[in-house]
mmCIF file of C-alpha atoms in Angstrom:
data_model
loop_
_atom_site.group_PDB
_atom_site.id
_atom_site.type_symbol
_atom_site.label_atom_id
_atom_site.label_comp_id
_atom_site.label_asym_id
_atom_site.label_seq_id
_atom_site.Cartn_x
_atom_site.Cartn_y
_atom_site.Cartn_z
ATOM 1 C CA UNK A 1 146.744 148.185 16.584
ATOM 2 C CA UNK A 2 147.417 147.892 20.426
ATOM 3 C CA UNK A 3 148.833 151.424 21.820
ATOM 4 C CA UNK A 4 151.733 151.558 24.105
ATOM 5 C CA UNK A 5 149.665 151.672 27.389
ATOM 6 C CA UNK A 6 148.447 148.134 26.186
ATOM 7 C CA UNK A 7 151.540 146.719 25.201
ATOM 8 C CA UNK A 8 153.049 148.063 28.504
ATOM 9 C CA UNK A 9 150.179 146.538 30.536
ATOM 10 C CA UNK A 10 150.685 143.249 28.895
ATOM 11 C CA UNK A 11 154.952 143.314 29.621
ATOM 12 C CA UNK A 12 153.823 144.346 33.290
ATOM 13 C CA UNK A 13 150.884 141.347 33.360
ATOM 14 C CA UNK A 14 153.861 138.875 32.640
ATOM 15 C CA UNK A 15 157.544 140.583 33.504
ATOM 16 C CA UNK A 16 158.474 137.714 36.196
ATOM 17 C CA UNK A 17 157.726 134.212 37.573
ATOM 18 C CA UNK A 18 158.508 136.245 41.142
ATOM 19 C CA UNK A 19 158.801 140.129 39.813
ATOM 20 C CA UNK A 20 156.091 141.887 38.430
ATOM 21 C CA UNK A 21 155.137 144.765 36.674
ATOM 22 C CA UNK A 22 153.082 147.675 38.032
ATOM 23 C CA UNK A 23 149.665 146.615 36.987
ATOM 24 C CA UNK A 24 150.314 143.061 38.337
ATOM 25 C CA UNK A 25 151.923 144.201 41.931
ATOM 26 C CA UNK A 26 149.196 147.081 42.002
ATOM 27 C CA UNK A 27 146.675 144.138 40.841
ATOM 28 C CA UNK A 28 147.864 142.184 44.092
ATOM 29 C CA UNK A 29 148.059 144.492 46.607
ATOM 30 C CA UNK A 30 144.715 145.123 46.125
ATOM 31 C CA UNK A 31 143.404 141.911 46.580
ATOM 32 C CA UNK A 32 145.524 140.925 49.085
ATOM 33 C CA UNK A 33 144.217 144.174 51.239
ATOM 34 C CA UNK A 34 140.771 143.862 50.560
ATOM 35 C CA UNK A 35 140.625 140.263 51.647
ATOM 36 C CA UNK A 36 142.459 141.242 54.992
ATOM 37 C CA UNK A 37 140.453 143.728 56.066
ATOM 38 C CA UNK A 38 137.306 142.596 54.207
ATOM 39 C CA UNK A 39 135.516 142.215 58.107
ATOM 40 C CA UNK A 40 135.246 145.921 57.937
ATOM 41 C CA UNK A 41 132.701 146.065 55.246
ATOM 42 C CA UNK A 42 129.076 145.179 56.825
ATOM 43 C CA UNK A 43 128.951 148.055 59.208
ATOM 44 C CA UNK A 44 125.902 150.611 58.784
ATOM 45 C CA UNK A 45 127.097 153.903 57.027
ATOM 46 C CA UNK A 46 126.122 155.540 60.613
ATOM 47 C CA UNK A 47 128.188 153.428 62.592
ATOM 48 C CA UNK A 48 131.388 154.965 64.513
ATOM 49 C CA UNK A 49 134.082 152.700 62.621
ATOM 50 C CA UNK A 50 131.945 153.133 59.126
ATOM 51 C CA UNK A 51 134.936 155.136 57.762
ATOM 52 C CA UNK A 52 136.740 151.451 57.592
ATOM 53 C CA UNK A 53 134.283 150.464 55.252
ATOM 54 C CA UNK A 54 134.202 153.864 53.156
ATOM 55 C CA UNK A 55 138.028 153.263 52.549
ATOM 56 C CA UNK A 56 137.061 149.465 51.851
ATOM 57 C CA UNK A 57 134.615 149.943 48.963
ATOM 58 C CA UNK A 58 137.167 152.790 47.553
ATOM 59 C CA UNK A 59 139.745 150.239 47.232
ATOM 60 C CA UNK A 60 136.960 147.496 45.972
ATOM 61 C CA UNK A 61 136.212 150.447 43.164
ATOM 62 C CA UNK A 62 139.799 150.453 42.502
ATOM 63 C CA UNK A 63 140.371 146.717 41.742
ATOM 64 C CA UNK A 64 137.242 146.299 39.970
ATOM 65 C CA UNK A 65 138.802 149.057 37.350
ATOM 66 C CA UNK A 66 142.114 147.374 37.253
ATOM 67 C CA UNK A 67 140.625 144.278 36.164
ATOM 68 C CA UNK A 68 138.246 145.291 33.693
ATOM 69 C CA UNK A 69 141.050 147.052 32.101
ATOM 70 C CA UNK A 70 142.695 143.891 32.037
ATOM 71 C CA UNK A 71 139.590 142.051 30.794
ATOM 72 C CA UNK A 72 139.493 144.968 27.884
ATOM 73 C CA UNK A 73 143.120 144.104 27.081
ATOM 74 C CA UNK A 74 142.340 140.395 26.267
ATOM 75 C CA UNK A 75 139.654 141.480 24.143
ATOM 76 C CA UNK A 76 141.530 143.739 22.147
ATOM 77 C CA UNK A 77 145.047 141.639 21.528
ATOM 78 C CA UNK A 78 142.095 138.933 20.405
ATOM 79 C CA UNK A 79 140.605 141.596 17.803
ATOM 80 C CA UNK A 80 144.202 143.784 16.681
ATOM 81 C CA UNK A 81 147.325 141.354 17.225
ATOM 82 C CA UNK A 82 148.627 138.975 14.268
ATOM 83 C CA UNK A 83 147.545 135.535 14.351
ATOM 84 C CA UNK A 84 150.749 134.254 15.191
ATOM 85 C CA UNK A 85 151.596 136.489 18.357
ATOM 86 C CA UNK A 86 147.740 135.971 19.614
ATOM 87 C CA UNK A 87 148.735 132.409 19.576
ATOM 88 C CA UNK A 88 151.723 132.491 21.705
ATOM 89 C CA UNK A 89 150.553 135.078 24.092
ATOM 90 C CA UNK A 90 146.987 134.027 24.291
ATOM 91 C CA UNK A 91 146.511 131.244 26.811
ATOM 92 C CA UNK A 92 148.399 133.374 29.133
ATOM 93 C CA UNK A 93 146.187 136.654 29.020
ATOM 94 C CA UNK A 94 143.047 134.381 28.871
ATOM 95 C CA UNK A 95 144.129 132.698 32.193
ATOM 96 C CA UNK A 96 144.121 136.190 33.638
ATOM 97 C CA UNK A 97 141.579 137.265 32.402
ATOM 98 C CA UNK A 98 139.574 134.268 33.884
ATOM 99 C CA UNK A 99 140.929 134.617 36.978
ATOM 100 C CA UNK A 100 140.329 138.511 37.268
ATOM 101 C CA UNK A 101 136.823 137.584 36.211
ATOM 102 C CA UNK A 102 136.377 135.324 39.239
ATOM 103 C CA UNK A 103 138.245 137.708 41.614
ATOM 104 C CA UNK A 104 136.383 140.800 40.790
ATOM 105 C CA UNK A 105 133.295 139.218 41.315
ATOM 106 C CA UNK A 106 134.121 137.992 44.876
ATOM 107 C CA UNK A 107 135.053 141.285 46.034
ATOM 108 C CA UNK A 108 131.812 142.594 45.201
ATOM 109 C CA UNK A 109 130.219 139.415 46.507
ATOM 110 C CA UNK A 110 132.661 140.649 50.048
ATOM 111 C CA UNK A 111 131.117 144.231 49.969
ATOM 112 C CA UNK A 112 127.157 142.877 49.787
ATOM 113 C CA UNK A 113 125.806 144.670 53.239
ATOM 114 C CA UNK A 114 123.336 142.104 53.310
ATOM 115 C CA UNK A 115 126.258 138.893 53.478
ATOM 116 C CA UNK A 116 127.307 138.065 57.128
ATOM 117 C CA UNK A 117 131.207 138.665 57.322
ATOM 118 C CA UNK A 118 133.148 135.664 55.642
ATOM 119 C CA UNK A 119 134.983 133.410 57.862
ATOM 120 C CA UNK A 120 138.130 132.891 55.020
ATOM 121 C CA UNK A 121 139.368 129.507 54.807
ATOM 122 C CA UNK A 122 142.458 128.518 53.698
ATOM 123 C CA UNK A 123 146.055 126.591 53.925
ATOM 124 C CA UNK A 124 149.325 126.355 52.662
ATOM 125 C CA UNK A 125 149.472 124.189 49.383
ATOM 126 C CA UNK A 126 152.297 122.345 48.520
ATOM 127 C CA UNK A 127 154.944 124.944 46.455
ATOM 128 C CA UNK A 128 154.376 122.514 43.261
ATOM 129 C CA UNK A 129 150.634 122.762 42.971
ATOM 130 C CA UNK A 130 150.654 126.567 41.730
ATOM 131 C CA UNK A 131 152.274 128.319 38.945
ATOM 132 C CA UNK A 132 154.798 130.907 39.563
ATOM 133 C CA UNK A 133 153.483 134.678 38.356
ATOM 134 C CA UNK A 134 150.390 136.283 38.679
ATOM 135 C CA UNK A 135 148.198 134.053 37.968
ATOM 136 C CA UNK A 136 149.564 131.362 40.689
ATOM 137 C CA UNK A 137 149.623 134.471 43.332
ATOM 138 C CA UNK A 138 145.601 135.520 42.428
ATOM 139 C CA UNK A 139 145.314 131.945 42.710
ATOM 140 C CA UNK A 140 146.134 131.497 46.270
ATOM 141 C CA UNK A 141 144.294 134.314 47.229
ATOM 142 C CA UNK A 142 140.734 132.593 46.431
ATOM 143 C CA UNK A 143 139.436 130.851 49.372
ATOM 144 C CA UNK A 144 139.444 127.742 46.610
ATOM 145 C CA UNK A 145 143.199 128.119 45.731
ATOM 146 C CA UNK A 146 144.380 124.944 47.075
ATOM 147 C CA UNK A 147 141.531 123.110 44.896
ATOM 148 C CA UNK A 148 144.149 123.030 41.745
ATOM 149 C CA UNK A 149 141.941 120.767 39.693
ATOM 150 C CA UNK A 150 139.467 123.662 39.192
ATOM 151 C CA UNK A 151 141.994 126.213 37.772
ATOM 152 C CA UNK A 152 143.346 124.315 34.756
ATOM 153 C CA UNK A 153 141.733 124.085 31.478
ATOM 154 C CA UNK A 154 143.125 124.304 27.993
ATOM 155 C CA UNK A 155 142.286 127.778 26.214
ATOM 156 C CA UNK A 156 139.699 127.513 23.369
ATOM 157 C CA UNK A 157 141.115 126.743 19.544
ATOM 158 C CA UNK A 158 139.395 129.817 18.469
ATOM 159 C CA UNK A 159 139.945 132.843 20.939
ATOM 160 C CA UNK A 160 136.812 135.043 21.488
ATOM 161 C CA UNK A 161 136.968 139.193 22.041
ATOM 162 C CA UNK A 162 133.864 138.826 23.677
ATOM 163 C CA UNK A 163 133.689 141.127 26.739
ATOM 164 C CA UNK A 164 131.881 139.315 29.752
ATOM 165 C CA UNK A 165 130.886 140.716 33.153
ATOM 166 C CA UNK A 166 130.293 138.611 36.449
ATOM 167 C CA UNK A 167 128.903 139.835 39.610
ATOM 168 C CA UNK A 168 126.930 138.498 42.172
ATOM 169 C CA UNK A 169 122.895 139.201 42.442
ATOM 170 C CA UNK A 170 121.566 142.572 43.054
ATOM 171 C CA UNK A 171 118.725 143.758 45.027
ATOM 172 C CA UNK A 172 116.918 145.434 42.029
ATOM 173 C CA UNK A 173 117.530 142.100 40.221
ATOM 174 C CA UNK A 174 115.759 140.608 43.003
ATOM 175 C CA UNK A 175 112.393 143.147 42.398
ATOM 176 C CA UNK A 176 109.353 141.131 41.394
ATOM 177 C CA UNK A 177 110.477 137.878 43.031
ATOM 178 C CA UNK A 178 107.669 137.286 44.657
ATOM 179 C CA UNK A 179 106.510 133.513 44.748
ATOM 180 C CA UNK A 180 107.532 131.722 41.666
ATOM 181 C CA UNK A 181 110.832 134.066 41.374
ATOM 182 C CA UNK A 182 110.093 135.651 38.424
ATOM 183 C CA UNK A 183 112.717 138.811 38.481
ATOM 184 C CA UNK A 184 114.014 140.136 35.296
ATOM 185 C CA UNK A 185 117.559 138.623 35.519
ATOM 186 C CA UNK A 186 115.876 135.172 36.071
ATOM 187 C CA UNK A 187 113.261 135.934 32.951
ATOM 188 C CA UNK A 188 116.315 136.778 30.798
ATOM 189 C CA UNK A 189 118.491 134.036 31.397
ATOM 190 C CA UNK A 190 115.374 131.867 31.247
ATOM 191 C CA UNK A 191 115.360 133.433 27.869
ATOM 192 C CA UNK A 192 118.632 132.604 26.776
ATOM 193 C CA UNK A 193 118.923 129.307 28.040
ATOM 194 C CA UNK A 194 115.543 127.894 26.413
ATOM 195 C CA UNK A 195 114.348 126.619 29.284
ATOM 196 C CA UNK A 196 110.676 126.632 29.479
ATOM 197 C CA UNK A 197 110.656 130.545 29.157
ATOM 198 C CA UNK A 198 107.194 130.770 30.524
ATOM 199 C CA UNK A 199 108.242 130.199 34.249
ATOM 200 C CA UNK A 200 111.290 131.537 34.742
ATOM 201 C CA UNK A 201 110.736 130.453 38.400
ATOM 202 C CA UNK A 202 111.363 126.786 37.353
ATOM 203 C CA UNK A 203 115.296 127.801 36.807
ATOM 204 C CA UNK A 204 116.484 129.950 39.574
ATOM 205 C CA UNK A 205 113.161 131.081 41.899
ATOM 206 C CA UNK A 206 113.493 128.472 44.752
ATOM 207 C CA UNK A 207 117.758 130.222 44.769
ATOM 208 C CA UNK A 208 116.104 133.807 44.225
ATOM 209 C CA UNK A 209 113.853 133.472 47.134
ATOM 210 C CA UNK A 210 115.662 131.082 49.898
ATOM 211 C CA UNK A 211 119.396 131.960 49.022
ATOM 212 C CA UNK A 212 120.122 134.754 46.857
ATOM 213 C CA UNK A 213 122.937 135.993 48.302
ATOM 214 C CA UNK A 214 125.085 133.081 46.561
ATOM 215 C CA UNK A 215 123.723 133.561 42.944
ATOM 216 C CA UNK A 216 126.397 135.205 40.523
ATOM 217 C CA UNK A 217 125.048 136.703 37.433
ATOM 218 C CA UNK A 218 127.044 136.214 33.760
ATOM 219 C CA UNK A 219 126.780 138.749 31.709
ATOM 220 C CA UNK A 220 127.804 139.791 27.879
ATOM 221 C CA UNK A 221 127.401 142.229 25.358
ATOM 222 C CA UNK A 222 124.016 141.159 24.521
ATOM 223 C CA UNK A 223 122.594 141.094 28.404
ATOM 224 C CA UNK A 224 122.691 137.698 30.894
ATOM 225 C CA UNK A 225 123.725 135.298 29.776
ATOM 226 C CA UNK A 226 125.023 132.857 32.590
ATOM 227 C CA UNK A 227 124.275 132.150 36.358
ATOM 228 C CA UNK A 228 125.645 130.462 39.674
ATOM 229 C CA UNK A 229 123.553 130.133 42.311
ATOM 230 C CA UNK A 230 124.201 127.738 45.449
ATOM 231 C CA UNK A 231 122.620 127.177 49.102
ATOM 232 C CA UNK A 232 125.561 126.784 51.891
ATOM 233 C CA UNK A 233 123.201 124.424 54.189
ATOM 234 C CA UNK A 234 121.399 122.337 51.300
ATOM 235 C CA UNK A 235 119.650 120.327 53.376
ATOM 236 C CA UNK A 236 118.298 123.049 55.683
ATOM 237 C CA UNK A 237 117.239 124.645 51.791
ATOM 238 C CA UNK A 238 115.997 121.574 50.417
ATOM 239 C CA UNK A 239 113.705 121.175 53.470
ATOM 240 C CA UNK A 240 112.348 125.275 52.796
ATOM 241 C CA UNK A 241 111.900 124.411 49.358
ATOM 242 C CA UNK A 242 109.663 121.499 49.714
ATOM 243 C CA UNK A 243 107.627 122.900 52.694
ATOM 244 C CA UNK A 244 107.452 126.098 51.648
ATOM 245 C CA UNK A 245 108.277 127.229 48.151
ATOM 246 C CA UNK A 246 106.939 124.534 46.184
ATOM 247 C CA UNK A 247 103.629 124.914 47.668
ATOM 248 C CA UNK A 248 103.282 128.563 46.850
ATOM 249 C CA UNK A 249 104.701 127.646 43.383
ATOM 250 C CA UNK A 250 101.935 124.626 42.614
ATOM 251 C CA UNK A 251 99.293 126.881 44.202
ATOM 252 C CA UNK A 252 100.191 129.922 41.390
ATOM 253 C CA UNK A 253 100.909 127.656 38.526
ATOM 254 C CA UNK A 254 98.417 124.942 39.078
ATOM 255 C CA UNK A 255 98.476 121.451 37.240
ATOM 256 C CA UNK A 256 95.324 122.176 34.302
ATOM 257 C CA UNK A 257 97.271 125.393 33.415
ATOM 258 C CA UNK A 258 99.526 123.703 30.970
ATOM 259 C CA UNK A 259 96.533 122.681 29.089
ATOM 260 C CA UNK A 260 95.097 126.093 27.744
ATOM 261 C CA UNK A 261 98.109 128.466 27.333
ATOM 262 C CA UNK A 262 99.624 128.058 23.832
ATOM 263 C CA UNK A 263 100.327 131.928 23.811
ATOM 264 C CA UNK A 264 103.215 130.898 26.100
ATOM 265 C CA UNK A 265 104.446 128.569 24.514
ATOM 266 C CA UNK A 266 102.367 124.780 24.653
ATOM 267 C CA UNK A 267 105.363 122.369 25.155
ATOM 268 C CA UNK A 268 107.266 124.635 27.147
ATOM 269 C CA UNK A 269 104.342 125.644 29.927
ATOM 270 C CA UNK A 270 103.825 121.931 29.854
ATOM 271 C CA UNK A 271 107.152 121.043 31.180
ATOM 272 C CA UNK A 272 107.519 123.760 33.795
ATOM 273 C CA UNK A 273 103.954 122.926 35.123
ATOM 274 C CA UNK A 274 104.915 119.107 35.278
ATOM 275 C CA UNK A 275 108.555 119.610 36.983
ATOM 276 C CA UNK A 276 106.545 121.752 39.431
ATOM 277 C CA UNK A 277 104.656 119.345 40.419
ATOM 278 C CA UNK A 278 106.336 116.528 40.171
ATOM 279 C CA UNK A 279 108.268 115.066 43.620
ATOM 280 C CA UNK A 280 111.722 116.079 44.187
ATOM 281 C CA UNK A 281 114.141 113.366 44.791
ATOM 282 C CA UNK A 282 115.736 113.231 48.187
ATOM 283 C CA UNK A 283 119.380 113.618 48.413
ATOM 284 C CA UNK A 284 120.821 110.744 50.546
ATOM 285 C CA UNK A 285 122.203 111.953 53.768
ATOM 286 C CA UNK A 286 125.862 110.116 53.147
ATOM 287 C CA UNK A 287 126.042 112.668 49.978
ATOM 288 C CA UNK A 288 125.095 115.610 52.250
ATOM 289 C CA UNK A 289 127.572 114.905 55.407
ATOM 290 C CA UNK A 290 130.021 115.017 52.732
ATOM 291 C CA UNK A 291 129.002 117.562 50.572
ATOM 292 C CA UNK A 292 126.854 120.002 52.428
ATOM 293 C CA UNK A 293 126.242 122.705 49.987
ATOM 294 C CA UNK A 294 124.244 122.844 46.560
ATOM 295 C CA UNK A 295 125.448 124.758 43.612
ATOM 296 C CA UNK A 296 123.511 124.703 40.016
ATOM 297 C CA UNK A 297 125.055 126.588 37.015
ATOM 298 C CA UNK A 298 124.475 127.463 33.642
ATOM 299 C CA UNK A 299 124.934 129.704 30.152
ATOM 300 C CA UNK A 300 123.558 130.243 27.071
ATOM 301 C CA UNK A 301 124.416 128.532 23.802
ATOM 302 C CA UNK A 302 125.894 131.423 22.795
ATOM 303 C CA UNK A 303 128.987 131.279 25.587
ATOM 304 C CA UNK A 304 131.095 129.508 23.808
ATOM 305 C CA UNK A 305 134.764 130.292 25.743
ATOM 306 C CA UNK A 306 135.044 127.985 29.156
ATOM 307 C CA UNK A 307 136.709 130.300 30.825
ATOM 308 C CA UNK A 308 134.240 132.635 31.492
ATOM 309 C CA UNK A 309 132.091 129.176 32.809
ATOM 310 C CA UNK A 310 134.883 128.297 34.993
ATOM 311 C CA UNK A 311 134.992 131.755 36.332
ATOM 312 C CA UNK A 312 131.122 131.451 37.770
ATOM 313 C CA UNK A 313 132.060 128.282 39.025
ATOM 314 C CA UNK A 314 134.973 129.816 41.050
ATOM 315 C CA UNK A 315 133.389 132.641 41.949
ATOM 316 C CA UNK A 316 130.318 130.360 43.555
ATOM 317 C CA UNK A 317 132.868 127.918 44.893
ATOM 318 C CA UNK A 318 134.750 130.568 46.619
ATOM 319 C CA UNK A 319 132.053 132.284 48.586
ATOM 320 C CA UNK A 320 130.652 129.088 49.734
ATOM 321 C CA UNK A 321 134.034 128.071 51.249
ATOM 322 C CA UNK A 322 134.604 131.543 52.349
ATOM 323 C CA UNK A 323 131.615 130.701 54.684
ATOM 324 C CA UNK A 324 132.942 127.219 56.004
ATOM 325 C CA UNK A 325 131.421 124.876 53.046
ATOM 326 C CA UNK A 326 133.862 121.566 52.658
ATOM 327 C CA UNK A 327 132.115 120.040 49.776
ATOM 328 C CA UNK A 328 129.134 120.719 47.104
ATOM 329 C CA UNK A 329 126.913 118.591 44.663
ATOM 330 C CA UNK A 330 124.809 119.350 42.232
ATOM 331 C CA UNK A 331 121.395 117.740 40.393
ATOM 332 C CA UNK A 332 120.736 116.972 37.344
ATOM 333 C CA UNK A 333 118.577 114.780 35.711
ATOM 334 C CA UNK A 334 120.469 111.885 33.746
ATOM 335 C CA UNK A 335 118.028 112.966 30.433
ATOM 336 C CA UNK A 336 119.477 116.118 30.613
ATOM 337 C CA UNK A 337 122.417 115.763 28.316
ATOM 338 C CA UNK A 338 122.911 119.937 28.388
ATOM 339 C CA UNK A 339 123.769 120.004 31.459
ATOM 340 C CA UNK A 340 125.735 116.746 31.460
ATOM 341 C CA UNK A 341 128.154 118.117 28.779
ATOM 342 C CA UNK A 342 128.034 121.908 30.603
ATOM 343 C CA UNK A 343 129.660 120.116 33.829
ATOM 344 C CA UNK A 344 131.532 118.015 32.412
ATOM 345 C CA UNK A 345 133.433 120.483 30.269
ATOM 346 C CA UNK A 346 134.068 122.114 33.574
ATOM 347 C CA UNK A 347 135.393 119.110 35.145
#
């Protein structure tokens, strides 16, 4: 059964539309704090004022405990509670959850050394277009808050305890990603998505090498299982991947390698090999005045709950506008009826 701790985290989650509990103020505070003073972070460990950044990532550590505990909590009222208070209480600890997800995430994505400081966008919204309580507060927070659309979904029929991770790219993820890309995160999710898993460059490698510090990683119990990855300036990335990406790619995967490689999997070297070297379609330039950034997503059949979909999708969307993006697009091919339903079901 839950203990008390739990049962008092979950009163404190919810206490108020304007009052909350410990966790939820202590949840806030946080947040709030690290986003104010998040220009602090990028200084070298040598510099004079590096102390501001110590205090920074102590309070980042701090957070991302708070919300895994929270994350935990979900999981277990999923796998102890009775059926019929899981069903009341449910959709509201799963919204939290999703947004704690999503939030956690971005504060790691705030303390990457490598990431120039984030310009934070944002306005008032109008007092009707958030919910009252936590979740309406975290919500406001994001540098996508005002974007309500992207924060309301119905919780799944069948609630999941599955326990999911998301945090941006690392460097070691990033080792071997030499010319086609292939690192071990992108080889695994290549993996799990059965997407040609020969070339795991075909998925993520042009991201991994020309913008990898806004690719989010998914992850669950049974390793990745889920990625974000966007450019801020598409067309400026567009233009590096044609000129000089996809050469290097067609020059290691040439086009007579798909016909003597059935260790690897015929159909699937095939494909890669062909969508290498086959021309990208240029994006019109009306679609990039108004939507300057690219984002491409994805997760494995076996991610089943939304929520933790919509969570990569707010943690991308957030950076990018963090860094002055007013609009994204994405490709995909119309044959591609995957991805169709995968963004779709997003909205």
């Amino acid at each position: 059964p839950l203990t008390l701790e739990e049962v008092r985290m979950l009163v404190e989650l919810f206490y108020l539309p304007y009052h909350h509990g410990a966790l939820a103020q202590e949840l806030l505070e946080h947040f709030r704090w690290l986003r104010a003073n998040s220009l602090s972070v990028g200084v070298p460990a040598t510099a004079p004022d590096a102390c501001g950044g110590t205090r920074w990532r102590g309070r980042a550590r701090s957070f991302q405990l708070l919300c895994a505990r929270t994350c935990r909590l979900h999981s277990r009222l999923v796998s102890t509670a009775s059926r019929a208070l899981l069903y009341d209480l449910h959709p509201y600890l799963w919204d939290i959850r999703n947004m704690l997800l999503a939030a956690s995430a971005f504060v790691l994505w705030l303390g990457c050394q490598s990431i120039t400081a984030p310009m934070l966008l944002g306005r008032d919204a109008e007092p009707w277009a958030r919910r009252g309580g936590l979740f309406g507060e975290l919500q406001a927070l994001l540098p996508v808050g005002n974007s309500c659309d992207l924060f309301y979904h119905p919780p799944p029929l069948f609630p999941s305890s599955q326990l999911y991770l998301l945090r941006p790219l690392l460097p070691l993820d990033k080792l071997g990603n030499e010319g086609g890309g292939c690192s071990e995160v992108s080889q695994g999710l290549q993996a799990q998505l059965s997407r040609a898993p020969a070339l795991p460059g075909r998925l993520l490698g042009s991201f991994l090498s020309l913008s990898p510090e806004y690719t989010f990683v998914l992850e669950d119990e049974g390793g990745p299982c889920g990625y974000a990855a966007g450019a801020l300036h598409a067309e400026g990335f567009l233009q590096q991947r044609d000129s000089s990406w996809l050469p290097a790619i067609r020059h290691k995967y040439p086009p007579d390698l798909g016909t003597g490689g059935p260790a690897l999997g015929q159909d699937a070297l095939e494909e890669a090999v062909l969508f290498f070297h086959a021309e990208p379609l240029a994006v019109p330039q009306p679609v990039l005045r108004r939507f300057p950034s690219l984002v491409q997503l994805g997760t494995a059949p076996r991610v089943l709950d939304v929520g933790a979909s919509r969570s990569l999708a707010l943690c991308l969307l957030s950076a990018l506008r963090a860094n002055g993006s007013r609009g994204v697009f994405c490709q995909v091919s119309d044959a591609d009826r995957q991805q169709l339903s995968f963004y779709s079901k997003l909205g």
